[in-house]
Amino acid sequence: MKLSEINVYKVNMRMKTPFTTSFGTEQDRLFLLVEIKDENGVSGWGECVTSEMPLYIEEFTESSWIMLNKFLIPLILKKEIEHPDELQKFFAPFKRNNLAKSALDAAVWDLYAKLKGISLAEALGGTKSSIDVGISLGIEENIDDLLDNIQQKVDEGYKRIKVKIKPGKDVAVVKTIRDRFPDIPLMVDANSAYTLDDIETLKELDQFNLMMIEQPLTAGDLIDHAKLQKEIKTSICLDESIHSYDDARKAIELCSGRIINLKIARVGGLTQSKRIHDLCEKANIPMWCGGMLESGVGRAHNIAITSLTNFTLPGDTASSSRYWDKDIIEPEVIAENGVVQVPTAPGIGYGVNIEEIKKHLIEEKRYN
Ligand code: OSB
Ligand code: MG
């Protein structure tokens, strides 16, 4: 396939409700979309899931915009390749910037599957025809609002509820949730807000029968996570700590946690996601697919990767309507009773609505 034309779109989409984590609140999603066309005009799509500010990860929308336009797109424009894995050798000299690399990788994978006439899930080696999903709920000022949110999502059938925590909004919040919902599959996500000095607080969470605690400590702290995991019964799940195959390998070797949240973008795309999937499968480390408040484009890629066998735990890929009044794909992603059907049409299996993208467009660049 020839990567004949590449378009990058900077868009701003407002979510229905603000989303609050230990690192901040976001409602306007300023992110990038990438479209790669072959010589016959067939399009593959990818999403660069950055935010306006580098709070979750060091990349942010303006940095990835520069990374893509100045460095990454010129490397691959007009190149003839056989398989998406070949992008790795082009990207290798440039350090990290995984969210930007992932957008191109994902678009090339979509294009590749479309040209083969198979679904992206099949191209990746996925075998599940449907995936189980949970939902991630932000921190609320008022605990009754959080309880109402949980009740609503439990009623909608989501397979597990994840709530965000931070120091001062942890043990008491989880206790209130457990008192009201004694049996729901429940987990918490700290987004790196704690240190080993907080070990007593983190131990207290053991009493609530949580499925896991996601990323309690700083991203680089694989050793401290291993120390913590020895002291608490609840399984640690790593999110921000895993940027590469080697991060996953080291985390497994050090016993820094028992579960991995895989985000396609954080590890630099689908080729790397598959490698990490296979590593975790061999090591008996269960996985699930995390979310970055994606539009339908990124959501479609998440569904495809989750069709692989070792994604044994429900992920964060909720319905489009949980985030958007109107998504940019057709049909929208729908979780029915916590189950999303994996599309069988070629590529991501959803149509991309250019007219809808135009409504949110801030800036675009075209290369051909
Ligand atoms: O830590 O998983 C996270 C959203 C933005 C940045 C980081 C995270 C999240 C979520 C939301 O938890 C997942 C989603 O619904 O897309
Ligand atoms: Mg997380």
PDB file of C-alpha atoms in Angstrom, residues 224-341:
ATOM      1  CA  ASP A 224       7.624   1.241  44.698  1.00  0.00           C
ATOM      2  CA  HIS A 225       4.588  -0.428  43.104  1.00  0.00           C
ATOM      3  CA  ALA A 226       6.245  -3.795  43.756  1.00  0.00           C
ATOM      4  CA  LYS A 227       6.797  -2.827  47.418  1.00  0.00           C
ATOM      5  CA  LEU A 228       3.201  -1.698  47.715  1.00  0.00           C
ATOM      6  CA  GLN A 229       1.812  -4.839  46.056  1.00  0.00           C
ATOM      7  CA  LYS A 230       3.547  -6.930  48.735  1.00  0.00           C
ATOM      8  CA  GLU A 231       1.758  -4.943  51.453  1.00  0.00           C
ATOM      9  CA  ILE A 232      -1.790  -4.894  50.087  1.00  0.00           C
ATOM     10  CA  LYS A 233      -4.181  -7.683  49.156  1.00  0.00           C
ATOM     11  CA  THR A 234      -5.950  -5.776  46.365  1.00  0.00           C
ATOM     12  CA  SER A 235      -4.368  -6.292  42.950  1.00  0.00           C
ATOM     13  CA  ILE A 236      -2.517  -3.325  41.516  1.00  0.00           C
ATOM     14  CA  CYS A 237      -3.286  -2.535  37.868  1.00  0.00           C
ATOM     15  CA  LEU A 238      -0.744  -0.437  35.958  1.00  0.00           C
ATOM     16  CA  ASP A 239      -1.826   2.303  33.541  1.00  0.00           C
ATOM     17  CA  GLU A 240       0.586   5.308  33.362  1.00  0.00           C
ATOM     18  CA  SER A 241       3.588   3.029  34.104  1.00  0.00           C
ATOM     19  CA  ILE A 242       3.335   1.080  30.838  1.00  0.00           C
ATOM     20  CA  HIS A 243       4.655   2.892  27.753  1.00  0.00           C
ATOM     21  CA  SER A 244       6.363  -0.004  26.023  1.00  0.00           C
ATOM     22  CA  TYR A 245       6.924  -3.734  25.769  1.00  0.00           C
ATOM     23  CA  ASP A 246       9.963  -3.316  28.021  1.00  0.00           C
ATOM     24  CA  ASP A 247       7.960  -1.455  30.665  1.00  0.00           C
ATOM     25  CA  ALA A 248       5.504  -4.356  30.701  1.00  0.00           C
ATOM     26  CA  ARG A 249       8.304  -6.922  30.836  1.00  0.00           C
ATOM     27  CA  LYS A 250       9.969  -5.150  33.769  1.00  0.00           C
ATOM     28  CA  ALA A 251       6.687  -4.643  35.635  1.00  0.00           C
ATOM     29  CA  ILE A 252       5.938  -8.349  35.320  1.00  0.00           C
ATOM     30  CA  GLU A 253       9.433  -9.346  36.393  1.00  0.00           C
ATOM     31  CA  LEU A 254       9.371  -7.013  39.412  1.00  0.00           C
ATOM     32  CA  CYS A 255       5.773  -7.991  40.376  1.00  0.00           C
ATOM     33  CA  SER A 256       4.796  -4.298  40.299  1.00  0.00           C
ATOM     34  CA  GLY A 257       1.180  -5.309  39.795  1.00  0.00           C
ATOM     35  CA  ARG A 258      -0.997  -8.211  38.739  1.00  0.00           C
ATOM     36  CA  ILE A 259      -3.057  -6.598  35.965  1.00  0.00           C
ATOM     37  CA  ILE A 260      -2.271  -4.334  33.010  1.00  0.00           C
ATOM     38  CA  ASN A 261      -4.480  -1.643  31.525  1.00  0.00           C
ATOM     39  CA  LEU A 262      -3.415  -1.363  27.902  1.00  0.00           C
ATOM     40  CA  LYS A 263      -3.975   1.929  26.113  1.00  0.00           C
ATOM     41  CA  ILE A 264      -3.139   1.700  22.429  1.00  0.00           C
ATOM     42  CA  ALA A 265      -1.923   5.302  22.283  1.00  0.00           C
ATOM     43  CA  ARG A 266       0.215   5.175  25.407  1.00  0.00           C
ATOM     44  CA  VAL A 267       2.285   2.297  23.970  1.00  0.00           C
ATOM     45  CA  GLY A 268       2.611   3.871  20.511  1.00  0.00           C
ATOM     46  CA  GLY A 269      -0.041   2.004  18.539  1.00  0.00           C
ATOM     47  CA  LEU A 270      -1.478  -1.354  17.571  1.00  0.00           C
ATOM     48  CA  THR A 271       1.745  -3.105  16.563  1.00  0.00           C
ATOM     49  CA  GLN A 272       3.162  -2.508  20.046  1.00  0.00           C
ATOM     50  CA  SER A 273      -0.210  -3.316  21.657  1.00  0.00           C
ATOM     51  CA  LYS A 274      -0.158  -6.767  20.064  1.00  0.00           C
ATOM     52  CA  ARG A 275       3.379  -7.460  21.334  1.00  0.00           C
ATOM     53  CA  ILE A 276       2.409  -6.449  24.868  1.00  0.00           C
ATOM     54  CA  HIS A 277      -0.773  -8.512  24.624  1.00  0.00           C
ATOM     55  CA  ASP A 278       1.223 -11.617  23.683  1.00  0.00           C
ATOM     56  CA  LEU A 279       3.754 -11.007  26.453  1.00  0.00           C
ATOM     57  CA  CYS A 280       1.014 -10.649  29.088  1.00  0.00           C
ATOM     58  CA  GLU A 281      -0.809 -13.700  27.784  1.00  0.00           C
ATOM     59  CA  LYS A 282       2.326 -15.840  28.184  1.00  0.00           C
ATOM     60  CA  ALA A 283       2.957 -14.419  31.653  1.00  0.00           C
ATOM     61  CA  ASN A 284      -0.652 -15.001  32.788  1.00  0.00           C
ATOM     62  CA  ILE A 285      -1.219 -11.291  33.378  1.00  0.00           C
ATOM     63  CA  PRO A 286      -4.864 -10.404  32.688  1.00  0.00           C
ATOM     64  CA  MET A 287      -5.472  -7.225  30.714  1.00  0.00           C
ATOM     65  CA  TRP A 288      -8.169  -4.762  29.819  1.00  0.00           C
ATOM     66  CA  CYS A 289      -8.312  -1.879  27.368  1.00  0.00           C
ATOM     67  CA  GLY A 290      -8.237   1.598  28.892  1.00  0.00           C
ATOM     68  CA  GLY A 291      -9.871   4.713  27.492  1.00  0.00           C
ATOM     69  CA  MET A 292      -8.794   8.297  26.807  1.00  0.00           C
ATOM     70  CA  LEU A 293     -12.257   9.870  26.418  1.00  0.00           C
ATOM     71  CA  GLU A 294     -11.980   9.031  22.715  1.00  0.00           C
ATOM     72  CA  SER A 295     -14.202  10.005  19.857  1.00  0.00           C
ATOM     73  CA  GLY A 296     -15.646   7.137  17.839  1.00  0.00           C
ATOM     74  CA  VAL A 297     -12.437   6.749  15.828  1.00  0.00           C
ATOM     75  CA  GLY A 298     -10.265   5.886  18.830  1.00  0.00           C
ATOM     76  CA  ARG A 299     -13.126   3.923  20.365  1.00  0.00           C
ATOM     77  CA  ALA A 300     -13.311   1.723  17.230  1.00  0.00           C
ATOM     78  CA  HIS A 301      -9.612   0.864  17.543  1.00  0.00           C
ATOM     79  CA  ASN A 302     -10.130   0.015  21.228  1.00  0.00           C
ATOM     80  CA  ILE A 303     -12.920  -2.399  20.316  1.00  0.00           C
ATOM     81  CA  ALA A 304     -10.740  -4.110  17.715  1.00  0.00           C
ATOM     82  CA  ILE A 305      -7.774  -4.672  20.057  1.00  0.00           C
ATOM     83  CA  THR A 306     -10.075  -5.864  22.857  1.00  0.00           C
ATOM     84  CA  SER A 307     -11.196  -8.730  20.590  1.00  0.00           C
ATOM     85  CA  LEU A 308      -7.837 -10.421  21.320  1.00  0.00           C
ATOM     86  CA  THR A 309      -8.006 -13.315  23.783  1.00  0.00           C
ATOM     87  CA  ASN A 310      -6.050 -11.964  26.741  1.00  0.00           C
ATOM     88  CA  PHE A 311      -8.352  -8.959  27.242  1.00  0.00           C
ATOM     89  CA  THR A 312     -10.176 -10.946  29.890  1.00  0.00           C
ATOM     90  CA  LEU A 313     -11.400  -8.073  32.073  1.00  0.00           C
ATOM     91  CA  PRO A 314     -14.026  -5.460  31.105  1.00  0.00           C
ATOM     92  CA  GLY A 315     -12.429  -2.301  29.680  1.00  0.00           C
ATOM     93  CA  ASP A 316     -13.368   1.400  29.665  1.00  0.00           C
ATOM     94  CA  THR A 317     -14.847   1.466  26.126  1.00  0.00           C
ATOM     95  CA  ALA A 318     -18.319   2.719  27.017  1.00  0.00           C
ATOM     96  CA  SER A 319     -21.073   3.813  24.591  1.00  0.00           C
ATOM     97  CA  SER A 320     -20.482   6.927  22.467  1.00  0.00           C
ATOM     98  CA  SER A 321     -23.491   8.496  24.184  1.00  0.00           C
ATOM     99  CA  ARG A 322     -21.723   8.390  27.558  1.00  0.00           C
ATOM    100  CA  TYR A 323     -19.459  11.167  26.204  1.00  0.00           C
ATOM    101  CA  TRP A 324     -21.015  12.846  23.173  1.00  0.00           C
ATOM    102  CA  ASP A 325     -24.309  14.341  22.037  1.00  0.00           C
ATOM    103  CA  LYS A 326     -23.307  13.156  18.580  1.00  0.00           C
ATOM    104  CA  ASP A 327     -20.236  11.071  17.775  1.00  0.00           C
ATOM    105  CA  ILE A 328     -18.216  11.427  14.546  1.00  0.00           C
ATOM    106  CA  ILE A 329     -18.711   7.794  13.506  1.00  0.00           C
ATOM    107  CA  GLU A 330     -21.734   5.957  12.122  1.00  0.00           C
ATOM    108  CA  PRO A 331     -23.217   3.964  13.656  1.00  0.00           C
ATOM    109  CA  GLU A 332     -22.171   5.101  17.120  1.00  0.00           C
ATOM    110  CA  VAL A 333     -20.666   2.658  19.599  1.00  0.00           C
ATOM    111  CA  ILE A 334     -23.416   1.094  21.680  1.00  0.00           C
ATOM    112  CA  ALA A 335     -22.866  -1.004  24.793  1.00  0.00           C
ATOM    113  CA  GLU A 336     -25.950  -3.073  25.431  1.00  0.00           C
ATOM    114  CA  ASN A 337     -25.954  -4.597  28.894  1.00  0.00           C
ATOM    115  CA  GLY A 338     -22.216  -3.970  29.006  1.00  0.00           C
ATOM    116  CA  VAL A 339     -21.538  -5.769  25.714  1.00  0.00           C
ATOM    117  CA  VAL A 340     -20.253  -4.152  22.507  1.00  0.00           C
ATOM    118  CA  GLN A 341     -20.428  -6.116  19.249  1.00  0.00           C
TER     119      GLN A 341
END
